[in-house]
Coordinates of N, CA and C in Angstrom, one line a residue:
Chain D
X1182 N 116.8 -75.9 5.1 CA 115.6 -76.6 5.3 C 114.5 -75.6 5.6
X1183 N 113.5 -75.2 3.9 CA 112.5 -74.7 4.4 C 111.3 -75.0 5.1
X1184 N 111.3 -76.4 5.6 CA 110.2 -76.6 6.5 C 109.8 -76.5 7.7
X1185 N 108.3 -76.5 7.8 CA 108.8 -76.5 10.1 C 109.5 -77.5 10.7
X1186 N 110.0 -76.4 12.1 CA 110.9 -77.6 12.6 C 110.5 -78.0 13.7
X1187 N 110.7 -78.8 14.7 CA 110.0 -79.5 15.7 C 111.5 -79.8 16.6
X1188 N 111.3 -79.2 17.5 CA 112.8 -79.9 18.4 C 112.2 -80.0 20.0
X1189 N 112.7 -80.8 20.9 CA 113.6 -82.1 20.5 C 112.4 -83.0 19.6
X1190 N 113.1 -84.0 19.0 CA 112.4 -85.1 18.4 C 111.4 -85.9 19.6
X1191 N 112.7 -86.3 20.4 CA 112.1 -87.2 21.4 C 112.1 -86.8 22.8
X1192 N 111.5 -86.9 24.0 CA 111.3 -86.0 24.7 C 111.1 -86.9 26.0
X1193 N 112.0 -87.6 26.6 CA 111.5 -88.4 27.9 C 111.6 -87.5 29.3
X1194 N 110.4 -87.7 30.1 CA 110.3 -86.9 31.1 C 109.5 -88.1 32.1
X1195 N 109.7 -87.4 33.6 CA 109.4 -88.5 35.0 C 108.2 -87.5 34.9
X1196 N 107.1 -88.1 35.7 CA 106.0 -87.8 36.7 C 106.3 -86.1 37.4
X1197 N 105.8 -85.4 37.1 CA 105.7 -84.2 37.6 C 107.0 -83.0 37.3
X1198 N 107.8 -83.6 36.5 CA 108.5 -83.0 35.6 C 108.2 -81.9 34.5
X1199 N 108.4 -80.6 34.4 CA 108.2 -80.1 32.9 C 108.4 -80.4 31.8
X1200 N 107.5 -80.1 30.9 CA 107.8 -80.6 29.3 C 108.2 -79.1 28.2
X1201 N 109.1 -79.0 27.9 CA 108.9 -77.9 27.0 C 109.0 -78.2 25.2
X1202 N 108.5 -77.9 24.4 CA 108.4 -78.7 23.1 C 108.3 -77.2 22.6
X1203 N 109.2 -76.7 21.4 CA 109.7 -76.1 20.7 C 109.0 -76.1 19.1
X1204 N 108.8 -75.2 18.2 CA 108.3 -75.3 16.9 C 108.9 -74.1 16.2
X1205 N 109.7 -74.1 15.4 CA 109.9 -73.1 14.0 C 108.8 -73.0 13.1
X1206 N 108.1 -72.4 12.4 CA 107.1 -72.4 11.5 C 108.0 -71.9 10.1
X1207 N 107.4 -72.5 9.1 CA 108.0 -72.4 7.9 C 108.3 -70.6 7.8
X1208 N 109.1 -70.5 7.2 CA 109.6 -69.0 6.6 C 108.5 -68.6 5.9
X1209 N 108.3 -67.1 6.6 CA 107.2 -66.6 6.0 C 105.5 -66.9 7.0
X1210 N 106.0 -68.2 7.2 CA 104.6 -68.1 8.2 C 104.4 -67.9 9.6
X1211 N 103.0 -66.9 9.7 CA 103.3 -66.5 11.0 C 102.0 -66.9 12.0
X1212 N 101.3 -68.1 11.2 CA 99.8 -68.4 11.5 C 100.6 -70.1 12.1
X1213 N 100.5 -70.3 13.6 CA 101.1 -72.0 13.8 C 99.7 -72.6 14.7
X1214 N 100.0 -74.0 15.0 CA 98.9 -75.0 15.5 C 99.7 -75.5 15.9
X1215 N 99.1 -76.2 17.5 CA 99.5 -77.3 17.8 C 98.7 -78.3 18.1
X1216 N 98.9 -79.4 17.6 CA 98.1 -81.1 17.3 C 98.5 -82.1 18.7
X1217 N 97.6 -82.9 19.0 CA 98.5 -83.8 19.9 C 97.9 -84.8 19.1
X1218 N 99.0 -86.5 19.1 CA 97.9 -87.4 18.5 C 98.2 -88.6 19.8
X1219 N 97.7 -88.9 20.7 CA 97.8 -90.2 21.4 C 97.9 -91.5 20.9
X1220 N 98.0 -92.3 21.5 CA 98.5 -93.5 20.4 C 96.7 -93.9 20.2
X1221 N 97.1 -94.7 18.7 CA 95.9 -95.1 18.0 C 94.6 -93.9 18.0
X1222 N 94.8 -92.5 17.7 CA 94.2 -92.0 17.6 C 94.6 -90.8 16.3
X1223 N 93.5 -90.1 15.9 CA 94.4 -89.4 15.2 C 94.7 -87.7 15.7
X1224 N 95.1 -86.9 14.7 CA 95.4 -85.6 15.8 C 94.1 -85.4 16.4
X1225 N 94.8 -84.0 17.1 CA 93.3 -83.7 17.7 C 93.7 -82.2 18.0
X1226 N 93.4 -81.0 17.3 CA 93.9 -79.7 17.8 C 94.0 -79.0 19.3
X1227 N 94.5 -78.7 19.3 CA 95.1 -78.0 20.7 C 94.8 -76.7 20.7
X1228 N 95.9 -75.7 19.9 CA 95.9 -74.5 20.7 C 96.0 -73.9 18.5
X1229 N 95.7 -72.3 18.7 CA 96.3 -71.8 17.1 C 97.1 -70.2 17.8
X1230 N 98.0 -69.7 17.3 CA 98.7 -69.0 17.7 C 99.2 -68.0 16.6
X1231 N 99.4 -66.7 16.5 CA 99.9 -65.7 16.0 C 101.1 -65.4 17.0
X1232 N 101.4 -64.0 16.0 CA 102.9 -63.8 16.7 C 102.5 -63.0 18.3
X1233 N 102.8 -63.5 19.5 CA 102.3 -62.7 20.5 C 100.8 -62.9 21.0
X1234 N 99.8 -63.5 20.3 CA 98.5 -63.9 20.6 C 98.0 -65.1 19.9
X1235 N 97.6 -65.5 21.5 CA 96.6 -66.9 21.6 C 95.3 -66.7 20.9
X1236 N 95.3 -67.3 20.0 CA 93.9 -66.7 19.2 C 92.9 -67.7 19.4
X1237 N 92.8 -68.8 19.4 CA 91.7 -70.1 20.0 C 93.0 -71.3 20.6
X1238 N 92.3 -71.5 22.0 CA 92.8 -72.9 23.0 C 92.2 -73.5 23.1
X1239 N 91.1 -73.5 22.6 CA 89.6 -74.5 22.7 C 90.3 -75.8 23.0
X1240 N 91.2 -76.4 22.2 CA 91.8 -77.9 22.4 C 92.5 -78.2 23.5
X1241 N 93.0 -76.9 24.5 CA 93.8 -77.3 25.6 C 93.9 -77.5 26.8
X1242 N 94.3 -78.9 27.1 CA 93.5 -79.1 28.8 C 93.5 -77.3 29.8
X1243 N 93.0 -77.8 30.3 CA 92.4 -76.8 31.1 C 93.6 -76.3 32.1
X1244 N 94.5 -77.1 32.8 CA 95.7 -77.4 33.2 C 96.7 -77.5 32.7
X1245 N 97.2 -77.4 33.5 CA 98.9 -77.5 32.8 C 100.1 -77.3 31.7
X1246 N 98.7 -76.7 30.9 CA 99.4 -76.7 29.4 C 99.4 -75.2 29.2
X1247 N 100.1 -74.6 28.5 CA 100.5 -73.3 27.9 C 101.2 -73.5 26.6
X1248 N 100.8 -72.0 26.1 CA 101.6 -72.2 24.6 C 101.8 -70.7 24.6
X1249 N 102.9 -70.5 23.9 CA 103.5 -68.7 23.4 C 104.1 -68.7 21.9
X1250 N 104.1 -67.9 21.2 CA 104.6 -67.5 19.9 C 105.0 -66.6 20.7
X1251 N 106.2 -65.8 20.8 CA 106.6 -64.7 21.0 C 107.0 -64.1 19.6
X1252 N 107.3 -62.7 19.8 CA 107.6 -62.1 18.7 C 109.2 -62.3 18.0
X1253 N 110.1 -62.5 18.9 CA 111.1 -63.5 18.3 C 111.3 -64.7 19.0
X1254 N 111.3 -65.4 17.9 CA 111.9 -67.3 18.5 C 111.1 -67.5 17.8
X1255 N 111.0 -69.7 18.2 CA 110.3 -70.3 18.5 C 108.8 -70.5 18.9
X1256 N 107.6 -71.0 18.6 CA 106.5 -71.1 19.6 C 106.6 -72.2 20.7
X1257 N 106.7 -72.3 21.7 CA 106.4 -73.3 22.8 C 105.4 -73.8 23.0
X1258 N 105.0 -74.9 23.2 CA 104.2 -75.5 24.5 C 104.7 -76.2 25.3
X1259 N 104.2 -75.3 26.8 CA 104.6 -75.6 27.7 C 103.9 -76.7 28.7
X1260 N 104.2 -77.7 29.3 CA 103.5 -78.7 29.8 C 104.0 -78.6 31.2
X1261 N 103.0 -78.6 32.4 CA 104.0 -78.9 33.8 C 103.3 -80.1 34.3
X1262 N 104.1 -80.3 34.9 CA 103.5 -81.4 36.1 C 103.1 -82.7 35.3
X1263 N 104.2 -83.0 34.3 CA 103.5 -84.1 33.4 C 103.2 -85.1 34.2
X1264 N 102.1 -86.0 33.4 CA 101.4 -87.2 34.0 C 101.1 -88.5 32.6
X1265 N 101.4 -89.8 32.9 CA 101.5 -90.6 32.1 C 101.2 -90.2 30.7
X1266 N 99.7 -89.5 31.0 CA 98.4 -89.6 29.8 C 98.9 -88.4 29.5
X1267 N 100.1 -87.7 29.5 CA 100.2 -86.8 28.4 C 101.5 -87.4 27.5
X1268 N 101.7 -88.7 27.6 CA 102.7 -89.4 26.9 C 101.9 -89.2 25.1
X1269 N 102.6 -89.1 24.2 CA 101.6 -88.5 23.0 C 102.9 -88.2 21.8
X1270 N 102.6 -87.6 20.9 CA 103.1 -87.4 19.8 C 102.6 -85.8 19.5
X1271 N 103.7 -84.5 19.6 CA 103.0 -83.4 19.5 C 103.5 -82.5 18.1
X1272 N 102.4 -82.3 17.5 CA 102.9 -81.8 15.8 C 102.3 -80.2 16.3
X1273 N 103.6 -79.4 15.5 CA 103.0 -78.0 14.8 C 102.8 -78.0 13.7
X1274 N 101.9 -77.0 13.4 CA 102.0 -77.1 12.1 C 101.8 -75.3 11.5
X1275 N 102.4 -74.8 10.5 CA 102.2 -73.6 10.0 C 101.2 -73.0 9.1
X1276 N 101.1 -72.3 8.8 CA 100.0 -71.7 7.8 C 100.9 -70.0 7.3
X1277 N 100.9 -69.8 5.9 CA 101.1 -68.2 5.7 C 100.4 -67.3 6.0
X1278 N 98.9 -67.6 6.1 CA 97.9 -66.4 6.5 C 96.5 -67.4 6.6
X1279 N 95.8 -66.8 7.1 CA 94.2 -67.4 7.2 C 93.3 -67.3 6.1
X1280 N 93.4 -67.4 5.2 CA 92.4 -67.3 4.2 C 91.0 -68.0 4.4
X1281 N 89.9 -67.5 4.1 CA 88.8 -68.2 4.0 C 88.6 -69.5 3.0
X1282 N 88.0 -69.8 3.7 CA 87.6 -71.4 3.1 C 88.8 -72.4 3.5
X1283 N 90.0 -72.9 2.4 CA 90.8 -74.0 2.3 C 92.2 -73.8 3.8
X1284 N 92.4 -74.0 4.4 CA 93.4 -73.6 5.4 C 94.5 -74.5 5.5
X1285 N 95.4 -74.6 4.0 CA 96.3 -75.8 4.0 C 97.7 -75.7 5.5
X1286 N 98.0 -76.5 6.1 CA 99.0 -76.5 6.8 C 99.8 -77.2 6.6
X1287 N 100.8 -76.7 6.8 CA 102.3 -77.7 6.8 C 103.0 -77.9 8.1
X1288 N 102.9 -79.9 8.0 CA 103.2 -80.0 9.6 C 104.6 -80.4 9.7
X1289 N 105.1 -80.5 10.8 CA 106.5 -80.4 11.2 C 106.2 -81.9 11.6
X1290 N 108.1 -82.6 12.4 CA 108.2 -83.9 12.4 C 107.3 -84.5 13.3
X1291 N 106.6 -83.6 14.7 CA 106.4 -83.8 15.7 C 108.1 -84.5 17.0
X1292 N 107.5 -84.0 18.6 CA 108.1 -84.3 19.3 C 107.5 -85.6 19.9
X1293 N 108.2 -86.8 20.3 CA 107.4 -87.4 20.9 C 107.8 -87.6 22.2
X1294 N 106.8 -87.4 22.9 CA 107.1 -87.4 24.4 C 106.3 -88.7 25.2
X1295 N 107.4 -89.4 25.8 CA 107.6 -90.2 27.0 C 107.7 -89.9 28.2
X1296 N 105.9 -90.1 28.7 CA 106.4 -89.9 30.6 C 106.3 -91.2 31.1
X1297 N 107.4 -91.3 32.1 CA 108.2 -92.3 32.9 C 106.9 -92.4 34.3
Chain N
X970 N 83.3 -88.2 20.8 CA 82.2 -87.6 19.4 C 83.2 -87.6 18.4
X971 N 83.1 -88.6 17.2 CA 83.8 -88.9 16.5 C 83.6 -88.2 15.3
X972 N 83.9 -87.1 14.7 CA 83.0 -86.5 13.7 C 83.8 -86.7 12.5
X973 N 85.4 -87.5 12.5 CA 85.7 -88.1 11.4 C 86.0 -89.1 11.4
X974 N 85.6 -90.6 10.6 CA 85.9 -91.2 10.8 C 86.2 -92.1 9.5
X975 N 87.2 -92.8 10.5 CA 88.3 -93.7 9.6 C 87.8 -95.3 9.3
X976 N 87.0 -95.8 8.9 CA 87.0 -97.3 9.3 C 87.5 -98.9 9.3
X977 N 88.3 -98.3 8.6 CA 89.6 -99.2 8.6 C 90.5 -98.8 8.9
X978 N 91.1 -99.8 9.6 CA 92.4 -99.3 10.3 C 93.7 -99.4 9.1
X979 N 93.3 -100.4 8.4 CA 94.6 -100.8 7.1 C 93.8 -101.6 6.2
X980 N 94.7 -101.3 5.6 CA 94.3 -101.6 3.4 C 95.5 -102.7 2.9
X981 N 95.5 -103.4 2.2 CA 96.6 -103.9 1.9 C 96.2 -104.3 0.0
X982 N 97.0 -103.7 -0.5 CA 96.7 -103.7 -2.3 C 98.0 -104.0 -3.0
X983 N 97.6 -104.8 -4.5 CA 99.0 -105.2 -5.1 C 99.3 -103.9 -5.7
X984 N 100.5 -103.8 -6.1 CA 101.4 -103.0 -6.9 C 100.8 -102.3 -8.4
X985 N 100.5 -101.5 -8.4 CA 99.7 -101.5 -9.8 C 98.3 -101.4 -9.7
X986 N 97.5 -101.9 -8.9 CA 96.3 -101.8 -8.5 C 95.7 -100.6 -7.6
X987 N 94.7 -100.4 -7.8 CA 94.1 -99.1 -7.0 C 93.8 -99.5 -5.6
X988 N 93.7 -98.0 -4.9 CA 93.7 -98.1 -3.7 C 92.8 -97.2 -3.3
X989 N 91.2 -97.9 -2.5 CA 90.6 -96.7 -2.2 C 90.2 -96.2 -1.0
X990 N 90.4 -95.6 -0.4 CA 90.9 -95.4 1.1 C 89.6 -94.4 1.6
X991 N 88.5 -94.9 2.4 CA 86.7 -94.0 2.9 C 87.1 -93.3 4.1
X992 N 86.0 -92.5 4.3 CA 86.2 -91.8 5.1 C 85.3 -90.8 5.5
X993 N 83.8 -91.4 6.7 CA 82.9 -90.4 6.8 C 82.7 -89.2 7.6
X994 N 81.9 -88.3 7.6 CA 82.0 -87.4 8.4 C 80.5 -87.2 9.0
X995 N 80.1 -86.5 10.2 CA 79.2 -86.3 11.0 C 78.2 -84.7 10.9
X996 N 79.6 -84.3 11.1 CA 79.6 -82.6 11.2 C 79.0 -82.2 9.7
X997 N 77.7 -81.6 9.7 CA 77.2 -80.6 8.2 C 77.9 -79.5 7.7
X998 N 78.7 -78.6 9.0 CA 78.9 -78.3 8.8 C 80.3 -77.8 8.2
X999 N 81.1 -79.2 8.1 CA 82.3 -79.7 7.2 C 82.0 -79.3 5.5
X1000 N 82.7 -78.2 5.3 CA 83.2 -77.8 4.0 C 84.4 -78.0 3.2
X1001 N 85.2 -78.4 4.0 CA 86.5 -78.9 3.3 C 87.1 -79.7 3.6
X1002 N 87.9 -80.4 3.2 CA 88.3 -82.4 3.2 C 89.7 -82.2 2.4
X1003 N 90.1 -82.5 3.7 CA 91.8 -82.8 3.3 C 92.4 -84.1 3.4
X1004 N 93.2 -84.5 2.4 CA 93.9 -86.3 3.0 C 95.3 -85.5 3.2
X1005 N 96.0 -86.6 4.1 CA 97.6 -86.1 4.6 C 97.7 -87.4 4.5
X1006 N 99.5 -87.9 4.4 CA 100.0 -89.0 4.3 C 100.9 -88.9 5.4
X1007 N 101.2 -89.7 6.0 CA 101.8 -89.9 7.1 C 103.1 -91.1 7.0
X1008 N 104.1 -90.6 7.1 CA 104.9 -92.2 6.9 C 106.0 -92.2 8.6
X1009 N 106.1 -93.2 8.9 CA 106.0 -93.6 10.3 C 107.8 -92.4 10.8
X1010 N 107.7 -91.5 12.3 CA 108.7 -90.6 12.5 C 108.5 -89.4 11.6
X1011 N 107.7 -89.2 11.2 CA 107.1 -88.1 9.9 C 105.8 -87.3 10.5
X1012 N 105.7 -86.0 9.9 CA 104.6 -85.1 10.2 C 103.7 -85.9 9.4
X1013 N 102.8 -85.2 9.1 CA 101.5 -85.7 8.0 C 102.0 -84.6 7.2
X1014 N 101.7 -85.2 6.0 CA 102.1 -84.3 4.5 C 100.7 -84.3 3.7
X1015 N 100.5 -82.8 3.7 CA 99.3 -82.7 2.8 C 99.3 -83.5 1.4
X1016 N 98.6 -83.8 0.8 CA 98.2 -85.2 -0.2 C 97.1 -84.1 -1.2
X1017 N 96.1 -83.8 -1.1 CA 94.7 -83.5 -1.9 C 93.6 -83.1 -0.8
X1018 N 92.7 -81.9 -1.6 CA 91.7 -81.4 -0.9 C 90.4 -81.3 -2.0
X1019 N 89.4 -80.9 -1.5 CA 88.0 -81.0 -2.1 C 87.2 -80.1 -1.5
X1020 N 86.4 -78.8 -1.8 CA 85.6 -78.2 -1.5 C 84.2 -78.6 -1.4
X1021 N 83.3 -78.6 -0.8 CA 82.2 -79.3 -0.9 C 81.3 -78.5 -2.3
X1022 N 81.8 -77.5 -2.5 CA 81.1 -77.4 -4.2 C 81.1 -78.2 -5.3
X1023 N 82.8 -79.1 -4.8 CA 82.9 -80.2 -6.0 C 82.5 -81.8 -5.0
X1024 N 82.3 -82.5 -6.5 CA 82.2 -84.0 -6.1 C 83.5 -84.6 -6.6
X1025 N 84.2 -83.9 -7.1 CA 85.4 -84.7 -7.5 C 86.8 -84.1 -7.4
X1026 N 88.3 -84.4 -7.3 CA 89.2 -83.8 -7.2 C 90.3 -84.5 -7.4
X1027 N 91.1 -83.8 -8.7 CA 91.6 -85.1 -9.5 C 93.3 -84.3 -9.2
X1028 N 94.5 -85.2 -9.1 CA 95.2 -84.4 -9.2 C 96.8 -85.5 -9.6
X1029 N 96.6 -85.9 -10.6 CA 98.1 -87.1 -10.9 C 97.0 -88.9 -10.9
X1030 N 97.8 -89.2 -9.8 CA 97.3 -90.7 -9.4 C 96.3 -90.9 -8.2
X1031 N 96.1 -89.4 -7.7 CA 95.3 -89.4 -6.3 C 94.1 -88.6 -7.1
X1032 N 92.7 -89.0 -6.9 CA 91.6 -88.6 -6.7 C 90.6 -88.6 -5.4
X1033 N 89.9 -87.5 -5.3 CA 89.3 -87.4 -4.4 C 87.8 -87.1 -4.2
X1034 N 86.8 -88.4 -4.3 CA 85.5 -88.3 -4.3 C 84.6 -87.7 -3.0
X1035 N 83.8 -86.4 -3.2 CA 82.8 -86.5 -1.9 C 81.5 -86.2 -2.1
X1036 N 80.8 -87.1 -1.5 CA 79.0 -87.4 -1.9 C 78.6 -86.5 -0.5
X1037 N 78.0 -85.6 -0.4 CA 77.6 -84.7 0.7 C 76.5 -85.1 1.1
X1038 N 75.3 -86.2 0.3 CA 74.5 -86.0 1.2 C 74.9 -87.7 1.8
X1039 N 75.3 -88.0 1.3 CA 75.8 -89.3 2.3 C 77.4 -89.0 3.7
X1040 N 77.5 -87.7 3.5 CA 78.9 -87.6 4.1 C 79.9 -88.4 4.1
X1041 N 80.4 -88.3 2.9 CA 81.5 -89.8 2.3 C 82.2 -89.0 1.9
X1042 N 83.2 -89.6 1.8 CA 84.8 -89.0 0.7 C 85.6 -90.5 0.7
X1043 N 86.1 -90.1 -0.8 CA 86.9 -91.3 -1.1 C 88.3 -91.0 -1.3
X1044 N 89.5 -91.5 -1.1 CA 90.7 -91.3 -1.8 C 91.2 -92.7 -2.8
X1045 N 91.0 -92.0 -3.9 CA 91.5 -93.1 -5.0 C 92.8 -93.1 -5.5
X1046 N 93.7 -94.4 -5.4 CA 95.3 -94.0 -5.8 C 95.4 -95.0 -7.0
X1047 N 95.4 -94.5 -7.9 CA 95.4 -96.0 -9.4 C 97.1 -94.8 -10.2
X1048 N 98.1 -95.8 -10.3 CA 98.4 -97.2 -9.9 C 98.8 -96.9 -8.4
X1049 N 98.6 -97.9 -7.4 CA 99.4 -98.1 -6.6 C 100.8 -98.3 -6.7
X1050 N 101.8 -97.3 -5.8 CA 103.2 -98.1 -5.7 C 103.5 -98.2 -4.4
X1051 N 104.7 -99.0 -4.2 CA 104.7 -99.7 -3.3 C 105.3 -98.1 -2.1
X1052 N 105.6 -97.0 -3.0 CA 106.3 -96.1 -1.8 C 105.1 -94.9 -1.4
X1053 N 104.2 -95.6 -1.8 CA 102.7 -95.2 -1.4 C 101.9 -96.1 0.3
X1054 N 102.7 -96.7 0.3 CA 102.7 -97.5 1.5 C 102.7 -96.2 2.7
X1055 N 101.8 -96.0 3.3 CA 102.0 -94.7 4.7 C 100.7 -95.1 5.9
X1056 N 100.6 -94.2 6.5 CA 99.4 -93.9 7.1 C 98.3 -92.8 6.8
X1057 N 96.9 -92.8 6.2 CA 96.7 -91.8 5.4 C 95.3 -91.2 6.0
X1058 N 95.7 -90.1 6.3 CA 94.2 -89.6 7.6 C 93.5 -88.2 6.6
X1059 N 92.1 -88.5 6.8 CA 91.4 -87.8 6.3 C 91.4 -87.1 7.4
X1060 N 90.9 -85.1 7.0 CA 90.5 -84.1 7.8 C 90.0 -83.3 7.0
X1061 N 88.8 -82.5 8.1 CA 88.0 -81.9 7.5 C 88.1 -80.7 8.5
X1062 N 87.4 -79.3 7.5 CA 87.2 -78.2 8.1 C 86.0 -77.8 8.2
X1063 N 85.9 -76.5 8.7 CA 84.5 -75.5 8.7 C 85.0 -73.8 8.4
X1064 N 84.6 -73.5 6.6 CA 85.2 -72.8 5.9 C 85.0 -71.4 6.9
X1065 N 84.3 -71.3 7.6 CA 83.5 -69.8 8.3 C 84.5 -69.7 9.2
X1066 N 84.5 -69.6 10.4 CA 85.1 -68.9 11.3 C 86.1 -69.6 11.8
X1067 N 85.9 -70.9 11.8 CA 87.4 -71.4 12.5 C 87.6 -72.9 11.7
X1068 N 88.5 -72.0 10.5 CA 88.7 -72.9 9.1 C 90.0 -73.4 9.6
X1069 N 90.7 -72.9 10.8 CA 92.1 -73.5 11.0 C 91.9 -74.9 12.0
X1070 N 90.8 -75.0 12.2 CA 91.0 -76.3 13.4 C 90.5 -77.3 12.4
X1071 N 91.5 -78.1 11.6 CA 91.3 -79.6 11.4 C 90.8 -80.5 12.2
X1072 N 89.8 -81.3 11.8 CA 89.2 -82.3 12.6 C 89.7 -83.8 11.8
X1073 N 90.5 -84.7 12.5 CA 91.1 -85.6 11.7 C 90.3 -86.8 12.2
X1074 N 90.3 -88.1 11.4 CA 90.4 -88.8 11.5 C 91.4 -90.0 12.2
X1075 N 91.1 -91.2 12.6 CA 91.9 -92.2 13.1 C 93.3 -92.7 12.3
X1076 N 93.1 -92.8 11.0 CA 93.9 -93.0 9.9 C 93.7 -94.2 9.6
X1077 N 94.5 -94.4 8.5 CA 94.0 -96.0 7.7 C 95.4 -96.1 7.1
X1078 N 96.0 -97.1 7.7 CA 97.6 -97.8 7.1 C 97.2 -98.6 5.8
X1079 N 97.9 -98.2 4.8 CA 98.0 -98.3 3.1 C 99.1 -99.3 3.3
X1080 N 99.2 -100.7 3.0 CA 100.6 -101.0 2.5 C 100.6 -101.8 0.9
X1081 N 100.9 -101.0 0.2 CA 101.1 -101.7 -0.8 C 102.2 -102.8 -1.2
X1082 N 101.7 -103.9 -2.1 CA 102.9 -105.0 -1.9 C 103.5 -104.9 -3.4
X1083 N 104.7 -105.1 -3.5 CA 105.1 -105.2 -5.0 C 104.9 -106.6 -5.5

């Protein structure tokens, strides 16, 4: 499966519980995003990440939230202290490199997370 | 601040018939316009894009119209089929410095009927 991967799928957590949400980015790419979409809304960018550097968070609460590409693995976002209203649907998505102008991504299944 | 927007939430078209799915934008300084398809437990899957140099962007049974000074874009699907049925969200960028942040819209549910 050469596409991004998104794990867990589903992601139920209590009130003040951590959230950890996982992303593979397609082979070859080393440029990822992370999207949240709330219900009846559409995405909304979060965080963009290289390998080892946060390059723009503009999208991410100010709280709670963290994100890492490390140089091997997975990218995370990390959520603590979840609270209702971060109940959501959260997509990565990849890119090969940043080119100017057109910036196609390829997005993964998303996780969807339920707080209790 | 909604700077893409969807205004229909759903479309509903016969089998065979076109399908044309709007979608305005705010921001001037949106240069590029992407549709994704969305089908329900599914990422969004890129679909067609359009540079604002062009008015038009043709590619199979999906076309893609954008009038700049009205900030419009169209997604045309002739013929509709019924496994064209999804959720279909327009996004737009800003080709300069931060071409990676998509600005999406609400989306607009397609269901086509056979």
């Amino acid at each position: 499966n050469a596409g991004v991967m998104q794990n867990p799928r589903h992601l139920v957590r209590r009130r003040g519980q951590e959230a950890r949400l996982r992303c593979s980015p397609m082979k070859g790419h080393s440029h990822v995003y992370w999207y949240r979409q709330l219900p009846e809304e559409g995405l909304k960018f979060m965080v963009y990440l290289q390998k080892e550097n946060i390059i723009d968070e503009s999208g991410m609460p100010k709280e709670r939230f963290s994100a890492e590409f490390p140089k091997e693995g997975p990218s995370i976002l990390r959520i603590q202290q979840v609270v209702r209203g971060d109940s959501a649907a959260y997509f990565c998505a990849s890119s090969p490199r940043r080119d100017r102008g057109l910036n196609e991504q390829f997005f993964g299944p998303g996780t969807r997370l339920t707080v209790l | 601040d909604q700077q893409v927007k969807q205004n229909s939430p759903s479309l509903s078209v016969q089998e065979g018939r076109i399908s044309i799915l709007n979608c305005d934008y705010t921001n001037s300084m949106f240069d590029y316009f992407l549709w994704y398809k969305k089908y329900p437990a599914e990422g969004p899957t890129f679909l067609i894009s359009i540079s604002s140099i062009k008015d038009k962007n043709e590619d199979g049974r999906f076309t893609v119209f954008l009038n700049k000074s009205a900030k419009h874009l169209s997604l045309h699907i002739v013929p509709s089929q019924p496994g064209d049925s999804a959720v279909y969200f327009c996004a737009a960028s800003n080709s300069g410095g931060s071409n990676y942040k998509l600005t999406f819209g609400k989306g607009t549910l397609l269901t086509v009927n056979p």
